[in-house]
Amino acid sequence: MRTAIFPGSFDPFTIGHLDIVERGLQLFDRVVIGIGRNSMKGETFPLAFRVESLKDYFKSEERVAVDVYDGLTVDFARMHGAKFLLRGVRTVQDFEYEQAMAEANRQLDGIETVLLYARPEHAYISSSLVRELYSYNRDVSRLVPCRLP
Ligand code: PNS
């Protein structure tokens, strides 16, 4: 069984992330959405909300699991028996960051990273954009699959 970890802070999970999960399911038997804590970032949406809303969203998709982790993504991947990480890229800046992360994770534990290009219509959507709009009370419902609190 080929399992991929889809790691991120998902603060919040966007329709761009959803698209990567759905496309990842065409490549892998199972996708584990790993909500990691990025030590450099604070959080806007409570961790419990992010986990519960995603578990609820994917409750009828048995090939998708949602889990939380602290520490290194490679350790989380090993715990789930996964040899692959799945990530989406939107921009050149994303690509450079992903390249460094992919190399670090490969050197740490032989974990391969599979990158999928974001659909052009999703390329402008990021969690930080959603957070910004949300902070100004703008309607972001078209950008996120799970209703925000
Ligand atoms: O895309 P994001 O939201 O910035 O996700 C960041 C995340 C959680 C994937 C990243 O911070 C991460 O991998 N954290 C765990 C620590 C780790 O494994 N770092 C990479 C090797 S140094």
mmCIF file of N, CA and C and ligand atoms in Angstrom, residues 6-11 17 34-41 69-75 85 87 90 97-98 100-101 104-105 108 127 131, ligand 1:
data_model
loop_
_atom_site.group_PDB
_atom_site.id
_atom_site.type_symbol
_atom_site.label_atom_id
_atom_site.label_comp_id
_atom_site.label_asym_id
_atom_site.label_seq_id
_atom_site.Cartn_x
_atom_site.Cartn_y
_atom_site.Cartn_z
ATOM 1 N N PHE A 6 0.571 14.258 3.445
ATOM 2 C CA PHE A 6 0.401 15.627 2.930
ATOM 3 C C PHE A 6 0.562 16.556 4.139
ATOM 4 N N PRO A 7 1.797 17.052 4.344
ATOM 5 C CA PRO A 7 2.040 17.832 5.558
ATOM 6 C C PRO A 7 1.803 19.323 5.344
ATOM 7 N N GLY A 8 1.418 20.005 6.395
ATOM 8 C CA GLY A 8 1.243 21.459 6.311
ATOM 9 C C GLY A 8 0.663 21.981 7.601
ATOM 10 N N SER A 9 0.560 23.297 7.682
ATOM 11 C CA SER A 9 -0.079 23.863 8.872
ATOM 12 C C SER A 9 -1.590 23.956 8.659
ATOM 13 N N PHE A 10 -2.004 24.121 7.404
ATOM 14 C CA PHE A 10 -3.434 24.141 7.051
ATOM 15 C C PHE A 10 -4.215 25.099 7.955
ATOM 16 N N ASP A 11 -3.716 26.319 8.020
ATOM 17 C CA ASP A 11 -4.283 27.320 8.936
ATOM 18 C C ASP A 11 -4.850 28.497 8.135
ATOM 19 N N HIS A 17 -5.551 23.170 -1.248
ATOM 20 C CA HIS A 17 -5.103 21.962 -0.539
ATOM 21 C C HIS A 17 -6.002 20.775 -0.908
ATOM 22 N N GLY A 34 -1.262 15.556 7.385
ATOM 23 C CA GLY A 34 -0.527 15.731 8.645
ATOM 24 C C GLY A 34 -0.502 17.202 9.018
ATOM 25 N N ILE A 35 -1.212 17.535 10.068
ATOM 26 C CA ILE A 35 -1.214 18.934 10.506
ATOM 27 C C ILE A 35 -0.024 19.117 11.444
ATOM 28 N N GLY A 36 1.014 19.747 10.895
ATOM 29 C CA GLY A 36 2.248 19.927 11.661
ATOM 30 C C GLY A 36 2.277 21.311 12.252
ATOM 31 N N ARG A 37 3.088 21.448 13.261
ATOM 32 C CA ARG A 37 3.230 22.783 13.829
ATOM 33 C C ARG A 37 4.493 23.373 13.251
ATOM 34 N N ASN A 38 4.325 24.488 12.563
ATOM 35 C CA ASN A 38 5.481 25.193 12.031
ATOM 36 C C ASN A 38 5.982 26.098 13.144
ATOM 37 N N SER A 39 7.197 25.762 13.644
ATOM 38 C CA SER A 39 7.699 26.472 14.821
ATOM 39 C C SER A 39 7.877 27.971 14.568
ATOM 40 N N MET A 40 7.965 28.353 13.280
ATOM 41 C CA MET A 40 8.160 29.771 12.952
ATOM 42 C C MET A 40 6.825 30.525 12.863
ATOM 43 N N LYS A 41 5.732 29.811 12.817
ATOM 44 C CA LYS A 41 4.443 30.474 12.605
ATOM 45 C C LYS A 41 3.556 30.313 13.826
ATOM 46 N N TYR A 69 0.850 16.338 14.242
ATOM 47 C CA TYR A 69 2.169 15.956 14.750
ATOM 48 C C TYR A 69 2.984 17.157 15.180
ATOM 49 N N ASP A 70 3.896 16.852 16.089
ATOM 50 C CA ASP A 70 4.940 17.789 16.488
ATOM 51 C C ASP A 70 6.230 17.162 15.997
ATOM 52 N N GLY A 71 7.235 17.940 15.805
ATOM 53 C CA GLY A 71 8.523 17.355 15.433
ATOM 54 C C GLY A 71 8.671 17.230 13.938
ATOM 55 N N LEU A 72 9.546 16.329 13.540
ATOM 56 C CA LEU A 72 9.908 16.230 12.124
ATOM 57 C C LEU A 72 8.856 15.474 11.315
ATOM 58 N N THR A 73 8.654 15.951 10.094
ATOM 59 C CA THR A 73 7.704 15.297 9.196
ATOM 60 C C THR A 73 8.161 13.871 8.872
ATOM 61 N N VAL A 74 9.473 13.665 8.757
ATOM 62 C CA VAL A 74 9.954 12.304 8.412
ATOM 63 C C VAL A 74 9.605 11.294 9.515
ATOM 64 N N ASP A 75 9.620 11.748 10.775
ATOM 65 C CA ASP A 75 9.265 10.834 11.880
ATOM 66 C C ASP A 75 7.775 10.487 11.830
ATOM 67 N N LEU A 85 6.125 12.132 0.584
ATOM 68 C CA LEU A 85 5.441 13.351 1.004
ATOM 69 C C LEU A 85 4.809 13.948 -0.233
ATOM 70 N N ARG A 87 3.210 17.455 -1.791
ATOM 71 C CA ARG A 87 3.133 18.899 -1.573
ATOM 72 C C ARG A 87 2.657 19.565 -2.863
ATOM 73 N N ARG A 90 2.770 26.519 -6.030
ATOM 74 C CA ARG A 90 2.041 27.541 -6.797
ATOM 75 C C ARG A 90 2.994 28.464 -7.532
ATOM 76 N N TYR A 97 11.528 26.786 -1.843
ATOM 77 C CA TYR A 97 11.333 26.293 -0.473
ATOM 78 C C TYR A 97 11.151 24.772 -0.496
ATOM 79 N N GLU A 98 10.327 24.304 -1.432
ATOM 80 C CA GLU A 98 10.049 22.861 -1.515
ATOM 81 C C GLU A 98 11.292 22.062 -1.872
ATOM 82 N N ALA A 100 14.392 22.738 -1.063
ATOM 83 C CA ALA A 100 15.231 22.597 0.129
ATOM 84 C C ALA A 100 14.620 21.583 1.100
ATOM 85 N N MET A 101 13.306 21.682 1.297
ATOM 86 C CA MET A 101 12.640 20.757 2.217
ATOM 87 C C MET A 101 12.728 19.323 1.721
ATOM 88 N N ALA A 104 16.192 18.004 2.293
ATOM 89 C CA ALA A 104 16.420 17.734 3.727
ATOM 90 C C ALA A 104 15.709 16.442 4.126
ATOM 91 N N ASN A 105 14.480 16.286 3.705
ATOM 92 C CA ASN A 105 13.713 15.099 4.111
ATOM 93 C C ASN A 105 14.242 13.828 3.472
ATOM 94 N N LEU A 108 17.419 13.071 5.434
ATOM 95 C CA LEU A 108 17.125 12.646 6.802
ATOM 96 C C LEU A 108 16.706 11.187 6.866
ATOM 97 N N SER A 127 -3.239 30.009 2.509
ATOM 98 C CA SER A 127 -3.828 30.142 3.847
ATOM 99 C C SER A 127 -3.652 31.567 4.347
ATOM 100 N N ARG A 131 -6.503 34.037 5.671
ATOM 101 C CA ARG A 131 -6.449 34.626 7.028
ATOM 102 C C ARG A 131 -6.627 36.137 6.980
HETATM 103 O O1 PNS B 1 3.233 24.595 4.151
HETATM 104 P P1 PNS B 1 3.368 24.933 5.594
HETATM 105 O O2 PNS B 1 2.035 25.237 6.182
HETATM 106 O O3 PNS B 1 4.337 26.044 5.839
HETATM 107 O O4 PNS B 1 3.848 23.607 6.325
HETATM 108 C C1 PNS B 1 4.993 23.575 7.031
HETATM 109 C C2 PNS B 1 5.330 22.162 7.543
HETATM 110 C C3 PNS B 1 4.460 21.777 8.728
HETATM 111 C C4 PNS B 1 5.203 21.143 6.464
HETATM 112 C C5 PNS B 1 6.821 22.316 7.942
HETATM 113 O O5 PNS B 1 6.961 23.362 8.857
HETATM 114 C C6 PNS B 1 7.381 21.038 8.520
HETATM 115 O O6 PNS B 1 7.688 20.114 7.809
HETATM 116 N N1 PNS B 1 7.550 21.028 9.858
HETATM 117 C C7 PNS B 1 8.063 19.923 10.560
HETATM 118 C C8 PNS B 1 9.576 20.063 10.791
HETATM 119 C C9 PNS B 1 10.339 19.453 9.652
HETATM 120 O O7 PNS B 1 10.229 18.275 9.399
HETATM 121 N N2 PNS B 1 11.102 20.287 8.922
HETATM 122 C C10 PNS B 1 11.768 19.899 7.683
HETATM 123 C C11 PNS B 1 13.139 19.333 7.844
HETATM 124 S S1 PNS B 1 14.265 20.430 8.642
#
